[in-house]
C-alpha cells in the first residue's frame, strides 16, 4: 500500500508592492526631473506637471465661475465709465448756459394781498418798459399834479378826496409803530428827485389793506401810467416800490 504525499500548500500571494514614493515638490512625478514653479510641462519627459499654474489656468476657462465673475466686473466698469462721461457732458452743458433759463427772486413787501414772494423764470418784462419810455406820461403828470394840494415843495401831498386812481407805494409801516418812518421815507424820496410824494393812511381807502402808513409818489389816472413811472421810483433808492390802486 502506497501512501501519497500530501498536496503542496497553496501558493501564498506575494506581499503587495509598496506604493511608489510621492514625488518631491518641484520634481516631475514621472521622471523625477526638477522643474520651475508654475512650469506646465516637464522639459525631460514632456509630462504635464500638476503645478499651481495648471490650477490657475483652469480657473480662467469658460466653464469656470471665476471667468463669469470677471466678465460681470468688466461690464460694471464699462457702465460706470459711461455714466461718468454722461455726467461730465451734462455739467459742461450747464456751464455753457444751455441747461435752462435763469431764475431770479421777486420779492414784494407791500401790504397787497395779491403780491407774492416766489421764483419766476423770466424777468418781469411785461411790467417794466425800457428806460426810453419811462418818462413818456409827462403830460399826464403835469395834469394830475394840479389836483394835489400842497403847501410847499418840501411838504407831503395829500391824496385828492374822492380820487380813484393809481400811485407808486415806496414804503409801508404799521400804524402802531407811528408815522415817523413813513415821513422819513417821504423826505428821502423828495431828496432823491421824486415828485408828488405824500403819506396816506391805508385804513381810509377801501382798495387798501387797513392798518398802515404808506409813503407814495405820483397820482395817476390809469394803471399803465403808474407802471411806466415805476422804474424811475425804483432807481431813486426804492428798489421794492410797486404800483397800487387807491380808491375811497
CSV table of C-alpha atoms in Angstrom, one decimal:
chain,number,residue,atom,x,y,z
A,1,UNK,CA,0.0,0.0,0.0
A,2,UNK,CA,1.4,3.2,-1.1
A,3,UNK,CA,1.0,6.5,0.6
A,4,UNK,CA,0.5,9.6,-1.5
A,5,UNK,CA,2.4,12.5,-0.4
A,6,UNK,CA,0.4,15.4,0.9
A,7,UNK,CA,-0.5,18.1,-1.6
A,8,UNK,CA,1.7,21.1,-1.7
A,9,UNK,CA,0.3,24.1,0.2
A,10,UNK,CA,-1.4,26.6,-1.9
A,11,UNK,CA,0.8,29.4,-3.1
A,12,UNK,CA,0.6,32.4,-1.0
A,13,UNK,CA,0.2,35.8,-2.5
A,14,UNK,CA,3.3,37.8,-2.5
A,15,UNK,CA,3.3,40.8,-0.4
A,16,UNK,CA,1.8,43.8,-2.1
A,17,UNK,CA,4.4,46.0,-3.6
A,18,UNK,CA,4.8,49.3,-1.7
A,19,UNK,CA,3.3,52.3,-3.5
A,20,UNK,CA,5.8,54.4,-5.3
A,21,UNK,CA,7.1,57.3,-3.3
A,22,UNK,CA,5.3,60.6,-3.8
A,23,UNK,CA,7.2,62.9,-6.0
A,24,UNK,CA,9.2,65.6,-4.2
A,25,UNK,CA,7.9,69.1,-4.6
A,26,UNK,CA,9.4,70.7,-7.6
A,27,UNK,CA,10.1,67.4,-9.4
A,28,UNK,CA,8.3,65.6,-12.2
A,29,UNK,CA,6.1,62.8,-10.9
A,30,UNK,CA,7.1,60.7,-14.0
A,31,UNK,CA,10.8,61.1,-14.4
A,32,UNK,CA,11.7,63.0,-11.2
A,33,UNK,CA,13.4,65.8,-13.1
A,34,UNK,CA,13.3,69.1,-11.3
A,35,UNK,CA,11.2,71.9,-12.7
A,36,UNK,CA,10.5,75.6,-12.0
A,37,UNK,CA,7.4,76.8,-10.1
A,38,UNK,CA,4.4,77.3,-12.4
A,39,UNK,CA,6.1,75.2,-15.2
A,40,UNK,CA,3.4,73.4,-17.2
A,41,UNK,CA,5.4,70.6,-18.9
A,42,UNK,CA,8.5,68.7,-17.8
A,43,UNK,CA,11.5,69.5,-20.0
A,44,UNK,CA,12.9,66.0,-19.7
A,45,UNK,CA,9.9,63.7,-20.5
A,46,UNK,CA,7.2,66.1,-21.7
A,47,UNK,CA,4.8,65.1,-19.0
A,48,UNK,CA,2.2,67.7,-18.0
A,49,UNK,CA,3.0,68.9,-14.5
A,50,UNK,CA,0.3,69.2,-11.8
A,51,UNK,CA,1.6,72.6,-10.7
A,52,UNK,CA,-0.3,75.6,-9.3
A,53,UNK,CA,0.0,77.1,-12.8
A,54,UNK,CA,-2.3,74.4,-14.2
A,55,UNK,CA,-4.8,75.1,-11.4
A,56,UNK,CA,-4.7,78.8,-12.2
A,57,UNK,CA,-5.2,78.2,-15.9
A,58,UNK,CA,-8.2,76.0,-15.2
A,59,UNK,CA,-9.8,78.9,-13.2
A,60,UNK,CA,-9.9,81.2,-16.2
A,61,UNK,CA,-11.6,78.8,-18.6
A,62,UNK,CA,-15.2,79.5,-19.8
A,63,UNK,CA,-16.5,76.7,-17.6
A,64,UNK,CA,-15.0,78.3,-14.5
A,65,UNK,CA,-17.2,80.6,-12.4
A,66,UNK,CA,-14.3,82.9,-12.0
A,67,UNK,CA,-14.5,83.7,-15.7
A,68,UNK,CA,-18.1,84.7,-15.2
A,69,UNK,CA,-17.4,87.0,-12.3
A,70,UNK,CA,-14.6,88.6,-14.2
A,71,UNK,CA,-16.9,89.3,-17.2
A,72,UNK,CA,-19.6,90.8,-14.9
A,73,UNK,CA,-17.0,93.0,-13.3
A,74,UNK,CA,-15.8,94.2,-16.7
A,75,UNK,CA,-19.4,95.1,-17.7
A,76,UNK,CA,-19.9,97.0,-14.4
A,77,UNK,CA,-16.7,99.1,-15.1
A,78,UNK,CA,-17.9,99.9,-18.6
A,79,UNK,CA,-21.3,101.1,-17.2
A,80,UNK,CA,-19.6,103.3,-14.6
A,81,UNK,CA,-17.3,104.9,-17.2
A,82,UNK,CA,-20.3,105.6,-19.5
A,83,UNK,CA,-22.2,107.1,-16.6
A,84,UNK,CA,-19.3,109.4,-15.7
A,85,UNK,CA,-19.0,110.5,-19.3
A,86,UNK,CA,-22.7,111.4,-19.5
A,87,UNK,CA,-22.5,113.3,-16.2
A,88,UNK,CA,-19.5,115.3,-17.3
A,89,UNK,CA,-21.2,116.2,-20.6
A,90,UNK,CA,-24.3,117.4,-18.7
A,91,UNK,CA,-22.2,119.5,-16.4
A,92,UNK,CA,-20.5,121.2,-19.3
A,93,UNK,CA,-23.8,121.9,-21.0
A,94,UNK,CA,-24.9,123.5,-17.7
A,95,UNK,CA,-21.8,125.7,-17.5
A,96,UNK,CA,-22.4,126.9,-21.1
A,97,UNK,CA,-25.8,128.3,-20.1
A,98,UNK,CA,-27.8,125.7,-22.1
A,99,UNK,CA,-29.3,123.9,-19.1
A,100,UNK,CA,-32.3,126.2,-18.9
A,101,UNK,CA,-33.4,129.7,-18.3
A,102,UNK,CA,-32.0,131.5,-15.3
A,103,UNK,CA,-34.2,132.2,-12.4
A,104,UNK,CA,-34.4,135.2,-10.1
A,105,UNK,CA,-36.2,136.0,-6.9
A,106,UNK,CA,-39.1,138.5,-6.9
A,107,UNK,CA,-39.9,139.9,-3.5
A,108,UNK,CA,-42.9,142.1,-2.6
A,109,UNK,CA,-43.0,143.9,0.7
A,110,UNK,CA,-46.2,145.9,0.2
A,111,UNK,CA,-49.5,145.2,2.1
A,112,UNK,CA,-51.3,143.9,-1.0
A,113,UNK,CA,-52.9,140.5,-0.7
A,114,UNK,CA,-52.2,139.8,-4.4
A,115,UNK,CA,-48.4,140.3,-4.2
A,116,UNK,CA,-46.4,137.1,-3.6
A,117,UNK,CA,-42.9,136.0,-3.0
A,118,UNK,CA,-41.6,133.4,-5.3
A,119,UNK,CA,-39.3,132.4,-8.1
A,120,UNK,CA,-40.0,133.2,-11.8
A,121,UNK,CA,-38.2,132.0,-14.8
A,122,UNK,CA,-38.2,135.3,-16.8
A,123,UNK,CA,-37.7,138.9,-15.8
A,124,UNK,CA,-41.0,140.9,-15.4
A,125,UNK,CA,-40.7,142.5,-18.8
A,126,UNK,CA,-44.5,143.0,-19.0
A,127,UNK,CA,-44.5,145.5,-16.2
A,128,UNK,CA,-41.2,147.2,-16.8
A,129,UNK,CA,-40.7,149.2,-20.0
A,130,UNK,CA,-37.3,150.3,-21.4
A,131,UNK,CA,-35.8,153.4,-19.9
A,132,UNK,CA,-36.5,155.4,-23.1
A,133,UNK,CA,-40.3,155.2,-22.3
A,134,UNK,CA,-40.0,155.7,-18.5
A,135,UNK,CA,-40.9,159.4,-18.7
A,136,UNK,CA,-43.5,159.1,-21.5
A,137,UNK,CA,-46.5,160.2,-19.5
A,138,UNK,CA,-45.0,163.6,-18.6
A,139,UNK,CA,-48.1,165.4,-19.8
A,140,UNK,CA,-50.4,163.3,-17.6
A,141,UNK,CA,-48.1,164.0,-14.6
A,142,UNK,CA,-48.4,167.7,-15.1
A,143,UNK,CA,-52.1,167.5,-15.5
A,144,UNK,CA,-52.7,165.3,-12.4
A,145,UNK,CA,-50.3,167.3,-10.3
A,146,UNK,CA,-52.8,170.2,-10.3
A,147,UNK,CA,-55.3,168.1,-8.4
A,148,UNK,CA,-52.9,167.5,-5.4
A,149,UNK,CA,-53.0,170.1,-2.6
A,150,UNK,CA,-49.5,171.1,-1.4
A,151,UNK,CA,-48.2,173.9,0.8
A,152,UNK,CA,-44.5,173.8,-0.4
A,153,UNK,CA,-42.1,171.7,-2.4
A,154,UNK,CA,-40.9,170.0,0.7
A,155,UNK,CA,-44.3,169.2,2.1
A,156,UNK,CA,-46.3,165.9,1.7
A,157,UNK,CA,-49.0,166.0,-0.9
A,158,UNK,CA,-52.5,164.8,0.1
A,159,UNK,CA,-54.4,162.3,-1.9
A,160,UNK,CA,-57.3,164.1,-3.5
A,161,UNK,CA,-60.7,163.4,-1.9
A,162,UNK,CA,-62.8,161.0,-4.0
A,163,UNK,CA,-59.9,160.3,-6.4
A,164,UNK,CA,-60.0,156.8,-7.9
A,165,UNK,CA,-56.5,156.4,-9.4
A,166,UNK,CA,-53.2,154.7,-9.1
A,167,UNK,CA,-49.9,155.5,-7.3
A,168,UNK,CA,-46.5,154.0,-6.6
A,169,UNK,CA,-46.0,152.8,-3.0
A,170,UNK,CA,-42.5,153.3,-1.7
A,171,UNK,CA,-42.8,152.2,2.0
A,172,UNK,CA,-45.4,150.7,4.3
A,173,UNK,CA,-45.2,151.0,8.1
A,174,UNK,CA,-47.8,149.5,10.6
A,175,UNK,CA,-49.8,152.3,12.2
A,176,UNK,CA,-49.0,151.0,15.7
A,177,UNK,CA,-45.3,151.9,15.0
A,178,UNK,CA,-46.0,155.5,14.3
A,179,UNK,CA,-45.8,157.7,11.2
A,180,UNK,CA,-42.2,158.9,11.6
A,181,UNK,CA,-40.7,156.2,9.4
A,182,UNK,CA,-43.2,156.9,6.6
A,183,UNK,CA,-42.4,160.7,6.8
A,184,UNK,CA,-38.7,160.0,6.8
A,185,UNK,CA,-39.1,157.9,3.6
A,186,UNK,CA,-41.1,160.7,2.0
A,187,UNK,CA,-38.3,163.2,2.8
A,188,UNK,CA,-35.7,160.8,1.3
A,189,UNK,CA,-37.8,160.3,-1.8
A,190,UNK,CA,-38.0,164.1,-2.4
A,191,UNK,CA,-34.3,164.4,-1.8
A,192,UNK,CA,-33.7,161.8,-4.5
A,193,UNK,CA,-35.7,163.7,-7.0
A,194,UNK,CA,-39.2,162.0,-6.8
A,195,UNK,CA,-42.3,164.2,-7.1
A,196,UNK,CA,-45.8,164.2,-5.7
A,197,UNK,CA,-44.6,162.4,-2.6
A,198,UNK,CA,-47.0,162.0,0.3
A,199,UNK,CA,-48.2,159.8,3.2
A,200,UNK,CA,-51.6,158.3,3.5
A,201,UNK,CA,-53.4,156.0,6.0
A,202,UNK,CA,-54.5,152.8,4.3
A,203,UNK,CA,-57.4,152.5,6.6
A,204,UNK,CA,-59.0,155.5,4.9
A,205,UNK,CA,-59.2,153.7,1.5
A,206,UNK,CA,-61.4,150.6,0.6
A,207,UNK,CA,-58.9,149.4,-2.0
A,208,UNK,CA,-56.1,149.0,0.5
A,209,UNK,CA,-55.4,146.8,3.5
A,210,UNK,CA,-56.0,148.8,6.7
A,211,UNK,CA,-53.5,149.5,9.4
A,212,UNK,CA,-50.6,151.0,7.5
A,213,UNK,CA,-48.9,154.4,7.0
A,214,UNK,CA,-48.0,154.3,3.3
A,215,UNK,CA,-45.4,156.6,1.6
A,216,UNK,CA,-46.4,157.1,-2.1
A,217,UNK,CA,-45.2,159.1,-5.1
A,218,UNK,CA,-47.4,160.2,-8.1
A,219,UNK,CA,-51.2,160.4,-8.6
A,220,UNK,CA,-52.1,158.7,-11.9
A,221,UNK,CA,-55.4,158.2,-13.7
A,222,UNK,CA,-54.5,154.7,-15.2
A,223,UNK,CA,-52.5,151.8,-14.1
A,224,UNK,CA,-50.3,151.9,-17.2
A,225,UNK,CA,-49.1,155.4,-16.2
A,226,UNK,CA,-48.1,154.2,-12.8
A,227,UNK,CA,-46.3,151.1,-14.3
A,228,UNK,CA,-44.4,153.3,-16.7
A,229,UNK,CA,-43.1,155.5,-13.8
A,230,UNK,CA,-42.2,152.5,-11.6
A,231,UNK,CA,-38.6,152.0,-12.9
A,232,UNK,CA,-37.8,155.7,-12.1
A,233,UNK,CA,-39.0,155.2,-8.5
A,234,UNK,CA,-37.0,152.0,-8.1
A,235,UNK,CA,-33.9,153.7,-9.4
A,236,UNK,CA,-34.2,156.6,-6.8
A,237,UNK,CA,-33.5,154.4,-3.8
A,238,UNK,CA,-36.7,152.3,-3.5
A,239,UNK,CA,-36.0,149.0,-5.3
A,240,UNK,CA,-39.1,147.3,-3.8
A,241,UNK,CA,-41.6,150.0,-4.9
A,242,UNK,CA,-44.8,148.8,-6.6
A,243,UNK,CA,-47.9,150.2,-8.1
A,244,UNK,CA,-51.4,150.1,-6.4
A,245,UNK,CA,-54.9,151.3,-7.0
A,246,UNK,CA,-56.1,153.9,-4.5
A,247,UNK,CA,-59.8,154.5,-4.1
A,248,UNK,CA,-62.2,155.5,-1.3
